[in-house]
PDB file of C-alpha atoms in Angstrom:
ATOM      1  CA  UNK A 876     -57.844 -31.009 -14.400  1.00 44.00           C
ATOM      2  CA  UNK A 877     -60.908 -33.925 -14.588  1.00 44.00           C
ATOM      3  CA  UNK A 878     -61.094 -33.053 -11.104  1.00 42.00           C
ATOM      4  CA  UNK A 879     -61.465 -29.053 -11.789  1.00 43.00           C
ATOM      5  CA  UNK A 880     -63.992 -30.248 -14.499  1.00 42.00           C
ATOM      6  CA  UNK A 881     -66.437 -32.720 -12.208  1.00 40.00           C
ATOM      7  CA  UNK A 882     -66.316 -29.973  -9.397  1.00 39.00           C
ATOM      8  CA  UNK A 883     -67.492 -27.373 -11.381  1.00 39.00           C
ATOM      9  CA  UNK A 884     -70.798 -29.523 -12.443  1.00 38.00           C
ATOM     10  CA  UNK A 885     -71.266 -30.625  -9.262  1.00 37.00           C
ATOM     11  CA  UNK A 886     -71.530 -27.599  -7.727  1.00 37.00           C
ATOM     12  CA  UNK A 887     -74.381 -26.666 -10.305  1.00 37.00           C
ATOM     13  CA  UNK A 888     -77.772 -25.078  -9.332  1.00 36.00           C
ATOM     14  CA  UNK A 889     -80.724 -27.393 -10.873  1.00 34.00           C
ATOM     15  CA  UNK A 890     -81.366 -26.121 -14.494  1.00 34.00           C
ATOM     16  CA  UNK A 891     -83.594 -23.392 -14.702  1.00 32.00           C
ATOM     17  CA  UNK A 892     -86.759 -22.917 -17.653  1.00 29.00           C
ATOM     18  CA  UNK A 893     -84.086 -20.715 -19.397  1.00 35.00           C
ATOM     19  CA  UNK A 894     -80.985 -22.719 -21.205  1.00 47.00           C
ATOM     20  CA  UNK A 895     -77.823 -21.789 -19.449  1.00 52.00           C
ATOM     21  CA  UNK A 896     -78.928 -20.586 -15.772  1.00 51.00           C
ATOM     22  CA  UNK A 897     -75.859 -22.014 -14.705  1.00 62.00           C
ATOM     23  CA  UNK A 898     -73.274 -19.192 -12.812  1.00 72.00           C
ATOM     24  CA  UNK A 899     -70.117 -21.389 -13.422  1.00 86.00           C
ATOM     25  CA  UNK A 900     -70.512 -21.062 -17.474  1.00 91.00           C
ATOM     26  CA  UNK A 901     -70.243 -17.687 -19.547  1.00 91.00           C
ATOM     27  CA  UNK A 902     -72.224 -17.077 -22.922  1.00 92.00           C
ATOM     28  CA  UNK A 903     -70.217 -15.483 -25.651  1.00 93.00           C
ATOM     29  CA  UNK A 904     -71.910 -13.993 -28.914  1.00 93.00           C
ATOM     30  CA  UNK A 905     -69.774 -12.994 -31.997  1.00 94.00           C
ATOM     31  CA  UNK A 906     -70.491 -10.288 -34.085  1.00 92.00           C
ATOM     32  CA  UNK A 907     -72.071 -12.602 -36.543  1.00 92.00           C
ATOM     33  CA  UNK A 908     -74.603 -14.201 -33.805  1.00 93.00           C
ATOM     34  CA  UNK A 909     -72.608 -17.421 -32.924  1.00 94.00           C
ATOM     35  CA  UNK A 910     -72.356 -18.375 -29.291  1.00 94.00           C
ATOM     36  CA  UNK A 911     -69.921 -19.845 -27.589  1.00 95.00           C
ATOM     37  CA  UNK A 912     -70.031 -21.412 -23.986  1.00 94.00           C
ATOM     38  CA  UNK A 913     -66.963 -21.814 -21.699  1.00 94.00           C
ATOM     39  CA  UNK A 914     -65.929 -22.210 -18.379  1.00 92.00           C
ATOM     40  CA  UNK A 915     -66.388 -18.780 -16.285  1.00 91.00           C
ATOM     41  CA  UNK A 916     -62.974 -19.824 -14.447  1.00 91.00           C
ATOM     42  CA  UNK A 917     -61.515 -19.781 -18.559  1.00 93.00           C
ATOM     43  CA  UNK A 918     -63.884 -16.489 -19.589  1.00 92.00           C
ATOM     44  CA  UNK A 919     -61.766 -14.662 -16.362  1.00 91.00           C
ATOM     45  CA  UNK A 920     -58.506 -15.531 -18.183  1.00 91.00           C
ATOM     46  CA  UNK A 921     -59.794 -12.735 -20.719  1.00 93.00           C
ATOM     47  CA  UNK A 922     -59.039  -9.236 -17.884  1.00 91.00           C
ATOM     48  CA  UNK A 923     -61.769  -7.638 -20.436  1.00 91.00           C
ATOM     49  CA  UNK A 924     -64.283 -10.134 -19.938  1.00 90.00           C
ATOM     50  CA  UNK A 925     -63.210 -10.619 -16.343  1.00 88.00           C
ATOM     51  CA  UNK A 926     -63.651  -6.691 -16.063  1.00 86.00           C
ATOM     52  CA  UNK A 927     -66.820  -7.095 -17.365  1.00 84.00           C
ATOM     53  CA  UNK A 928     -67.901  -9.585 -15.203  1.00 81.00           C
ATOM     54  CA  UNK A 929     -66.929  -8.577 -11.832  1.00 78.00           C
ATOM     55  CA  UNK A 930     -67.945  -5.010 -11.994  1.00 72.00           C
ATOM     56  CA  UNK A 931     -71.352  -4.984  -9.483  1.00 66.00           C
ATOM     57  CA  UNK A 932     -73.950  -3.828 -11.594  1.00 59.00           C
ATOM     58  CA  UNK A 933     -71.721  -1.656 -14.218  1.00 59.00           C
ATOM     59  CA  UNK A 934     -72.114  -3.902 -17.239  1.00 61.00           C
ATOM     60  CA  UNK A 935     -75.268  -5.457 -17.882  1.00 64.00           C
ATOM     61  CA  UNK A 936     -73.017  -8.806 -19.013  1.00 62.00           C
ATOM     62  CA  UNK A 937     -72.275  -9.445 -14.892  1.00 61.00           C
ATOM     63  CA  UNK A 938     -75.864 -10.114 -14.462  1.00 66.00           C
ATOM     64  CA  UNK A 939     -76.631 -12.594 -17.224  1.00 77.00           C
ATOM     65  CA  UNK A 940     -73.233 -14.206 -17.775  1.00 85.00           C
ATOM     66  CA  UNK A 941     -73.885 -13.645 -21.437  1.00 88.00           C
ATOM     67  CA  UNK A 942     -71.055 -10.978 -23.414  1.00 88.00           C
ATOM     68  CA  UNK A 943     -71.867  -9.698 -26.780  1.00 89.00           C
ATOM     69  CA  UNK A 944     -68.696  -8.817 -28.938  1.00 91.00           C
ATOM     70  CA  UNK A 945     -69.969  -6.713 -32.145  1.00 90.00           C
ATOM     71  CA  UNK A 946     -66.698  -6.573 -33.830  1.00 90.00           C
ATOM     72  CA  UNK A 947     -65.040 -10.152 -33.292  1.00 92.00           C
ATOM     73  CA  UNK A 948     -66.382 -12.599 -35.721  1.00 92.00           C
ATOM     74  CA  UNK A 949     -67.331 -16.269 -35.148  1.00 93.00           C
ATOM     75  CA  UNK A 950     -64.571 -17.731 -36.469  1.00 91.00           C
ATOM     76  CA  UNK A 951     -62.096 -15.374 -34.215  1.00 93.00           C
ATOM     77  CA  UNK A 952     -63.755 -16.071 -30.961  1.00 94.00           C
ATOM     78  CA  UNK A 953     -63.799 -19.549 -31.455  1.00 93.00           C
ATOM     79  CA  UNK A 954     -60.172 -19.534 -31.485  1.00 93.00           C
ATOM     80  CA  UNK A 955     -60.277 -17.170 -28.383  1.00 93.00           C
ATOM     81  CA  UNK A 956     -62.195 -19.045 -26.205  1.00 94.00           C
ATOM     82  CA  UNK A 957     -59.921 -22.320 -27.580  1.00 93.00           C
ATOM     83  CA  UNK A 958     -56.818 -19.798 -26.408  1.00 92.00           C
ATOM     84  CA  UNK A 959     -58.210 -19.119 -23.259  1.00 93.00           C
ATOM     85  CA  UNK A 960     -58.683 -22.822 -21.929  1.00 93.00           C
ATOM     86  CA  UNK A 961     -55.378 -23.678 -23.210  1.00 92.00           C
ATOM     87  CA  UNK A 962     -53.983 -20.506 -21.053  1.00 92.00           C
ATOM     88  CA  UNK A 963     -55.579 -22.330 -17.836  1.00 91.00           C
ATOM     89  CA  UNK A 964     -54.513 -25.316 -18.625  1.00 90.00           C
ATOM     90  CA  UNK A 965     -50.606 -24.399 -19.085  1.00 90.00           C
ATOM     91  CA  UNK A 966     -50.428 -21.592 -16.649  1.00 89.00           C
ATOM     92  CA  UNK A 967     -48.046 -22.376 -13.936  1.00 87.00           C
ATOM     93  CA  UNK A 968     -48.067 -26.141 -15.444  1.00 86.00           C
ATOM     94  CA  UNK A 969     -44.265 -27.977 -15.339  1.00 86.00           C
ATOM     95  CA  UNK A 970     -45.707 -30.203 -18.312  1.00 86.00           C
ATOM     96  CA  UNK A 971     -44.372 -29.868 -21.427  1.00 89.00           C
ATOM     97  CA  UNK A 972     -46.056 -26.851 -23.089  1.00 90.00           C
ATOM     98  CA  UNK A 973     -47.442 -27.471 -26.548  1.00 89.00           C
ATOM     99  CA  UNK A 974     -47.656 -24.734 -28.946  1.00 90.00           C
ATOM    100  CA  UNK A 975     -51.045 -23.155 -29.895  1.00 90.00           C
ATOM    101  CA  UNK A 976     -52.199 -23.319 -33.047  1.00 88.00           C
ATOM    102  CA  UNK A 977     -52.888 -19.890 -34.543  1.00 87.00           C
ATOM    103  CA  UNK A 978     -54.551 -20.955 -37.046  1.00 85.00           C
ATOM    104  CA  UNK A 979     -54.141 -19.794 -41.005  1.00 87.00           C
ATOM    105  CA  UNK A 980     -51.946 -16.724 -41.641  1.00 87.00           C
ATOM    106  CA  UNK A 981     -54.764 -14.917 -43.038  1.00 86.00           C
ATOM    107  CA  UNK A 982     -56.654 -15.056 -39.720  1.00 88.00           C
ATOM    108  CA  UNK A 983     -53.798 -13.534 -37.500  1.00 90.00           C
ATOM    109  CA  UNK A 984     -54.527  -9.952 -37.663  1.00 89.00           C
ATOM    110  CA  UNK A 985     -58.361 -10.407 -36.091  1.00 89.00           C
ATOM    111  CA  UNK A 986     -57.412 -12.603 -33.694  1.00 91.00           C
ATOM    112  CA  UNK A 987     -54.131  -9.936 -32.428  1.00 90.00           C
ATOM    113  CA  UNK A 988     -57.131  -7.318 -32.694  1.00 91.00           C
ATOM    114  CA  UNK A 989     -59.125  -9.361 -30.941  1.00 92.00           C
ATOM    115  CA  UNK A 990     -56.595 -10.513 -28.305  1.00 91.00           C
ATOM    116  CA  UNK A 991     -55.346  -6.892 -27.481  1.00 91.00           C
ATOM    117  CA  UNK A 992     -58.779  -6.223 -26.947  1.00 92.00           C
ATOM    118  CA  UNK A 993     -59.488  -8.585 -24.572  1.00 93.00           C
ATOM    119  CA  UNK A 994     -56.784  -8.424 -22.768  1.00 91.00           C
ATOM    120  CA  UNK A 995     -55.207 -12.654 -23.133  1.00 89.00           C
TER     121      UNK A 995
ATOM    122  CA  UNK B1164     -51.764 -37.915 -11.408  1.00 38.00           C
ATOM    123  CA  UNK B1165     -51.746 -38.389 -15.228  1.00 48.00           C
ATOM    124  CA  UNK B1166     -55.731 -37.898 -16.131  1.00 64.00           C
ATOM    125  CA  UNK B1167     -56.193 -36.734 -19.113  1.00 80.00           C
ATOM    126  CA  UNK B1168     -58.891 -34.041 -19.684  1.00 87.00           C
ATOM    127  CA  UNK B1169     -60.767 -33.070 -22.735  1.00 90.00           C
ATOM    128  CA  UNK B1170     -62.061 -30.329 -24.269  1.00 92.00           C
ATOM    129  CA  UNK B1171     -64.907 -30.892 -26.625  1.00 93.00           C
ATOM    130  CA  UNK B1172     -66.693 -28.339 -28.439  1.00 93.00           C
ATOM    131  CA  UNK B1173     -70.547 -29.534 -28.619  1.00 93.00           C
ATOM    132  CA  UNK B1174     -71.810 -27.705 -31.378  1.00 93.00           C
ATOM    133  CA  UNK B1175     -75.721 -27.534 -32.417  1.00 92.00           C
ATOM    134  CA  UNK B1176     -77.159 -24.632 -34.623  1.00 91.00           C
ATOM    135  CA  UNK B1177     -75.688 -21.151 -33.770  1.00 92.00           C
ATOM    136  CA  UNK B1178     -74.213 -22.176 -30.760  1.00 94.00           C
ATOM    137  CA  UNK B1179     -70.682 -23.966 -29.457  1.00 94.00           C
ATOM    138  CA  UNK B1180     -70.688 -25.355 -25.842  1.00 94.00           C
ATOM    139  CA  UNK B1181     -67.060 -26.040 -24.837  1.00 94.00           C
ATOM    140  CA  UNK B1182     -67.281 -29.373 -22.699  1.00 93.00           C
ATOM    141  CA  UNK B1183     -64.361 -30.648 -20.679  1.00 93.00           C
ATOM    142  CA  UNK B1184     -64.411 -34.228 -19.460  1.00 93.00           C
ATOM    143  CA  UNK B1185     -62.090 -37.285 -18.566  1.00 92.00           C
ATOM    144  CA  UNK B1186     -60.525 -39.240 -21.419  1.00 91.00           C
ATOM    145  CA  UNK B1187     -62.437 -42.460 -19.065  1.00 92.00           C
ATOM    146  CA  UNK B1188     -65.456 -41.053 -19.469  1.00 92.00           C
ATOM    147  CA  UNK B1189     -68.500 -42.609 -21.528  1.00 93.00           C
ATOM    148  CA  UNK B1190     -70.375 -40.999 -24.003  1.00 93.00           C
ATOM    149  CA  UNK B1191     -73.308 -41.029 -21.053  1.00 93.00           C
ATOM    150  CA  UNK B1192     -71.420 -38.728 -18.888  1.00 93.00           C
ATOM    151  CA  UNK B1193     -70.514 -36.492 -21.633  1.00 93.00           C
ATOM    152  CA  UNK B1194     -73.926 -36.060 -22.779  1.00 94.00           C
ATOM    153  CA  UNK B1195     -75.116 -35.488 -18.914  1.00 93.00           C
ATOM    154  CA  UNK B1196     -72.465 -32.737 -19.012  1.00 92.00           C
ATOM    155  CA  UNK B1197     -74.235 -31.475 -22.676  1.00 92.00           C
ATOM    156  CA  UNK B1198     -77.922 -32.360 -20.945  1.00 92.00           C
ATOM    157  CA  UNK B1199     -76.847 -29.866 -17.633  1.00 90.00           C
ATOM    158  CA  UNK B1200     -75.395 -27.207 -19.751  1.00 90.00           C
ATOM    159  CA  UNK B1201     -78.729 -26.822 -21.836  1.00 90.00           C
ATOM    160  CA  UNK B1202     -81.006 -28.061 -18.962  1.00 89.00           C
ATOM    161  CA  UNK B1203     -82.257 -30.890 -20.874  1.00 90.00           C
ATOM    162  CA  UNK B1204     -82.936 -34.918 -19.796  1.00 91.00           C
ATOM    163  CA  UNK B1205     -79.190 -36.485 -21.237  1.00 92.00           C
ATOM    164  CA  UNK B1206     -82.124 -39.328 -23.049  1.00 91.00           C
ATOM    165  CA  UNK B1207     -83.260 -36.183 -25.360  1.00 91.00           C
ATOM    166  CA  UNK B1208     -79.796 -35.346 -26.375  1.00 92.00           C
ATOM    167  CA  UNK B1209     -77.747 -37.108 -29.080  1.00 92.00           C
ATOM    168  CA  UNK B1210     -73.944 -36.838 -29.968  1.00 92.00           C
ATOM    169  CA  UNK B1211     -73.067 -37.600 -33.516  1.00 91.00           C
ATOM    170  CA  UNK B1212     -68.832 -37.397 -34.752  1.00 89.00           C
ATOM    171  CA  UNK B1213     -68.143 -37.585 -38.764  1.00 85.00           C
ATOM    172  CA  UNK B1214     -68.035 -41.354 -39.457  1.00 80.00           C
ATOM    173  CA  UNK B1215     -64.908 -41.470 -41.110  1.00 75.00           C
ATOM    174  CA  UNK B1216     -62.590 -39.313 -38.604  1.00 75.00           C
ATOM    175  CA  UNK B1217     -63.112 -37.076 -35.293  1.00 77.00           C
ATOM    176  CA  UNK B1218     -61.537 -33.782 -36.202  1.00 80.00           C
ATOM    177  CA  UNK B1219     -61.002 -30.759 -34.764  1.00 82.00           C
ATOM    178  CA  UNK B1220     -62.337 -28.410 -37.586  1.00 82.00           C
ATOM    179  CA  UNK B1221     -65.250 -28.947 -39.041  1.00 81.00           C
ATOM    180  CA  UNK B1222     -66.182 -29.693 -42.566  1.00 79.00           C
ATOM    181  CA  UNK B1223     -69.599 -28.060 -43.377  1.00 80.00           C
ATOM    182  CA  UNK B1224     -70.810 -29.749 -46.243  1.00 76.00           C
ATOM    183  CA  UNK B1225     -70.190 -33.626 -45.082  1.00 75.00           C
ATOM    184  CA  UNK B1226     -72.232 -32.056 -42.031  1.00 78.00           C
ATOM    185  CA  UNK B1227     -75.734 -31.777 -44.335  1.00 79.00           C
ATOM    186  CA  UNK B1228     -75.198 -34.460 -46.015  1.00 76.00           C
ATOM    187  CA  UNK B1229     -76.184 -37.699 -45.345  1.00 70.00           C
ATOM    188  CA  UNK B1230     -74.380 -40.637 -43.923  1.00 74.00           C
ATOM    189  CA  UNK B1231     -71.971 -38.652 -43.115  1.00 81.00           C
ATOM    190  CA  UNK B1232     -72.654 -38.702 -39.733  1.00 85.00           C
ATOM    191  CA  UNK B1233     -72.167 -41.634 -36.759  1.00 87.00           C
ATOM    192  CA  UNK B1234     -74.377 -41.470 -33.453  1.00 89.00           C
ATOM    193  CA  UNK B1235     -72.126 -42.079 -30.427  1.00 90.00           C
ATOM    194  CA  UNK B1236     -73.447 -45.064 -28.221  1.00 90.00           C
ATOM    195  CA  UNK B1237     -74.009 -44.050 -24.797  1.00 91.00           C
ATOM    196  CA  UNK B1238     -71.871 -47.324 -23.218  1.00 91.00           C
ATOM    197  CA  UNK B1239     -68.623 -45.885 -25.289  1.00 91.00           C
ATOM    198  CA  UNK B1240     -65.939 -44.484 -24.028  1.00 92.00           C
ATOM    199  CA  UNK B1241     -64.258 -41.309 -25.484  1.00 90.00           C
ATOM    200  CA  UNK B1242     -60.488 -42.510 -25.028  1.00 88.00           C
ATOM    201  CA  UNK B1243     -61.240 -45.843 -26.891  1.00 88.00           C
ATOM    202  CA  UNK B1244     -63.315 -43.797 -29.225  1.00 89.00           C
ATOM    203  CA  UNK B1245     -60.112 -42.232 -30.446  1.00 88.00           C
ATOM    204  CA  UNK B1246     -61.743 -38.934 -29.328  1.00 88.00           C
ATOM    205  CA  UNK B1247     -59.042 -35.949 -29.696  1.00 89.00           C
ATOM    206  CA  UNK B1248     -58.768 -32.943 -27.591  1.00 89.00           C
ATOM    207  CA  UNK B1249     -60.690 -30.160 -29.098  1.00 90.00           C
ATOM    208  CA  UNK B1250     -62.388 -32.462 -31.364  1.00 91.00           C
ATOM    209  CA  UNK B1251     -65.628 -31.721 -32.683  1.00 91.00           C
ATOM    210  CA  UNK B1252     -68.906 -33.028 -31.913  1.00 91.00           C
ATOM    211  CA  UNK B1253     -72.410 -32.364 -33.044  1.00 92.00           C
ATOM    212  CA  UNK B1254     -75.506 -32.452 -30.721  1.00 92.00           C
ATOM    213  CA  UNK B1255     -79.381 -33.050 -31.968  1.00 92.00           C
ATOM    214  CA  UNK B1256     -82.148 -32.604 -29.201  1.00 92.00           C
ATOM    215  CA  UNK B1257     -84.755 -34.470 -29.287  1.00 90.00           C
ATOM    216  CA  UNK B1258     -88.154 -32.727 -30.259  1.00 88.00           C
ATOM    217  CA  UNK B1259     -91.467 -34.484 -28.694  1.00 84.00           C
ATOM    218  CA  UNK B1260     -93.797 -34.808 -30.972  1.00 82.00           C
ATOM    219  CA  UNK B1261     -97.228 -32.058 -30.419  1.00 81.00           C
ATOM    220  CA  UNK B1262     -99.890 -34.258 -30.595  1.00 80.00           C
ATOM    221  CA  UNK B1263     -98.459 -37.195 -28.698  1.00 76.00           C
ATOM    222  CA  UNK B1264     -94.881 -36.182 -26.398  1.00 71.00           C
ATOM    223  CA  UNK B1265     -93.910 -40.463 -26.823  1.00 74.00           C
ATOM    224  CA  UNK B1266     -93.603 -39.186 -30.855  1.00 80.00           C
ATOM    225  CA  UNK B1267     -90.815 -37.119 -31.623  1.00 84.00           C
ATOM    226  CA  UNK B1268     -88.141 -37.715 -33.722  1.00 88.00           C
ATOM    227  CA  UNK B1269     -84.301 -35.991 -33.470  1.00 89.00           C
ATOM    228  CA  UNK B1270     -83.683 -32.790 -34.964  1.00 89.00           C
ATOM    229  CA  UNK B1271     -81.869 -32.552 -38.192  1.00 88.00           C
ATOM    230  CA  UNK B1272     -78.325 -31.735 -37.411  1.00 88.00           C
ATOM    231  CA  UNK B1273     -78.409 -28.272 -38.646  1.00 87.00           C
ATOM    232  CA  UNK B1274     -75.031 -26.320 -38.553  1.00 89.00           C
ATOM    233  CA  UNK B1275     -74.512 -22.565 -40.218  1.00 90.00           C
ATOM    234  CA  UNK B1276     -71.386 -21.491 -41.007  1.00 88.00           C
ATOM    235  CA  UNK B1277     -69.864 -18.655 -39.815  1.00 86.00           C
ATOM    236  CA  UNK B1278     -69.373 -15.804 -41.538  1.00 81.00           C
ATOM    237  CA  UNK B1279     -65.837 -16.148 -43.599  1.00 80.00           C
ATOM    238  CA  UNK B1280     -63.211 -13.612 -42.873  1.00 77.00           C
ATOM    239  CA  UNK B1281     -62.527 -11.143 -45.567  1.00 69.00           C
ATOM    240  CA  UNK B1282     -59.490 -11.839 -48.106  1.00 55.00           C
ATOM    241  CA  UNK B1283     -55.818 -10.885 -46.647  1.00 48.00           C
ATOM    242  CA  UNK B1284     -55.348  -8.169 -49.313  1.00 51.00           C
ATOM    243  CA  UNK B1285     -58.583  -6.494 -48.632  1.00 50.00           C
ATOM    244  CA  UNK B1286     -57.620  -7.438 -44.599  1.00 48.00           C
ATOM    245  CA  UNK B1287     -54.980  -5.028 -44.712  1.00 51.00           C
ATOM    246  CA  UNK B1288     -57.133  -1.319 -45.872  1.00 49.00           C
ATOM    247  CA  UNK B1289     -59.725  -2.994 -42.896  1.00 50.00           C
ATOM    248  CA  UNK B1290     -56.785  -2.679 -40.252  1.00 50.00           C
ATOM    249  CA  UNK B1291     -55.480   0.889 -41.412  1.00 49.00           C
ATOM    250  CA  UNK B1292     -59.333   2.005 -41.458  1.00 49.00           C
ATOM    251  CA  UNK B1293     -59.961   0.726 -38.314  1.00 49.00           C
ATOM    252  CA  UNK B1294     -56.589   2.596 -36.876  1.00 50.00           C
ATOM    253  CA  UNK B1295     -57.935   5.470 -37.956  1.00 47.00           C
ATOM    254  CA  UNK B1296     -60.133   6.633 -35.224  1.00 46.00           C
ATOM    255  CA  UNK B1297     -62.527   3.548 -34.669  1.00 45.00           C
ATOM    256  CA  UNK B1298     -63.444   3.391 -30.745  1.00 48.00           C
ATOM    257  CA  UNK B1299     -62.943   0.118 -30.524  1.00 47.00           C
ATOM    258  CA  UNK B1300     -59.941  -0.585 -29.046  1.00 48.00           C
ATOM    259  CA  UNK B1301     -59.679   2.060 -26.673  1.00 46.00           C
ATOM    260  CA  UNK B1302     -62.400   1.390 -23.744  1.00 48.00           C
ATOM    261  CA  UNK B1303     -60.420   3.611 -21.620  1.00 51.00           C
ATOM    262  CA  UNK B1304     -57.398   1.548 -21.325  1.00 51.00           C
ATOM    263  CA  UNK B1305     -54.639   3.594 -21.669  1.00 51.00           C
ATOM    264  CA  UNK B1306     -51.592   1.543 -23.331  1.00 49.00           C
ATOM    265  CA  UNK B1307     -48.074   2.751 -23.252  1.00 55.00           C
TER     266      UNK B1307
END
């Protein structure tokens, strides 16, 4: 896993003037304007986003490695993006497999919304 | 092979940069990680935790306030930190001064919450007006 993590900076083009020119790292944005920045290799654990980012030229979000999500709040993709490194780190894993943490009970219908949306 | 690999989420403003490093690592290499991610030198970029206990959620108000907050020393390392996975940390750049670039100072750690999610009673007339006929879900993906 370390070794997953070094490779993928290593292999990293020289920053550019703008923040986040980097082609292994994905941009989220929440409906409320918060960003969060993963691993592309954990974004393509999402088949939505991974739709999104493969198609040549038929979403704008391929190009800039930034998705916009109007209707999942902050909070909600937060715990997505915590899902999705969890998934690649226990797929196909003989370890142990902890449990994720949903979170409060209160929070569980967005994040099934949001998780049949995105396709995790 | 039994390395153990964290995730951190780096948070600063608006904005949550999920970080994965060793357990071994020092606080340098995670804030070279932070520095690459945000194209900044790692000397302009400074990790604080909560003083009393690295969490994994994060409490807004001891965030403002003052004191609250411990810089992490660059020599540290995270697994004799006591760092958790998923735990929480809080970046400040550092802002070079106009007149003269040698006088900055570090940015005020600066963290807005999210918004909240709505109440689960009022949660429930959301879902059944969103089942009725918003777009949303269906992008074209037909579901049996």
């Amino acid at each position: 896993m370390a070794e997953t993590a070094t490779a993928a900076s290593a292999s990293n083009a020289a920053p550019g003037a703008t923040p986040l020119d980097l082609t292994d790292h994905v941009r989220l944005v929440s409906a409320d304007g918060f960003e969060f920045v993963i691993d592309r290799k954990c974004a393509m654990a999402s088949g939505t986003i991974k739709a999104m980012l493969s198609s040549p030229a038929r979403f704008a979000e391929s190009q800039h490695n930034v998705v916009e999500f109007k209707d999942i709040k902050a909070v909600i993709l937060e715990k997505v993006c915590q899902y999705l490194y969890y998934k690649v780190r226990f797929t196909n894993s003989s370890t142990e497999i902890p449990e994720f943490p949903l979170g409060p009970p209160h929070q569980l219908l967005e994040l099934l919304m949001a998780a049949d949306f995105l396709d995790c | 092979m039994t390395l153990s690999t964290l995730t951190l989420r780096v948070k600063r403003h608006k904005t949550t940069y999920f970080v994965q490093c060793s357990a071994t690592d020092t606080v340098l290499a995670l804030k070279r990680r932070v520095a690459k991610l945000v194209g900044r030198d790692p000397r302009d970029v400074r990790l604080l935790v909560p003083k009393d206990k690295m969490t994994t959620t994060v409490d807004y108000a001891a965030v403002h306030a003052k004191d609250k907050l411990a810089e992490l020393e660059d020599k540290a390392v995270l697994d004799q930190l006591g760092v958790p996975d998923d735990a929480v940390v809080f970046a400040v750049f550092w802002v070079p001064g106009e007149i003269n670039a040698a006088e900055g100072k570090w940015e005020p750690v600066d963290l807005p919450e999210p918004a909240p999610l709505v109440e689960a009673d009022e949660e429930l007339s959301e879902a059944e007006h969103a089942d009725a006929g918003a777009p949303r879900a269906d992008k074209g993906k037909a579901r049996a």
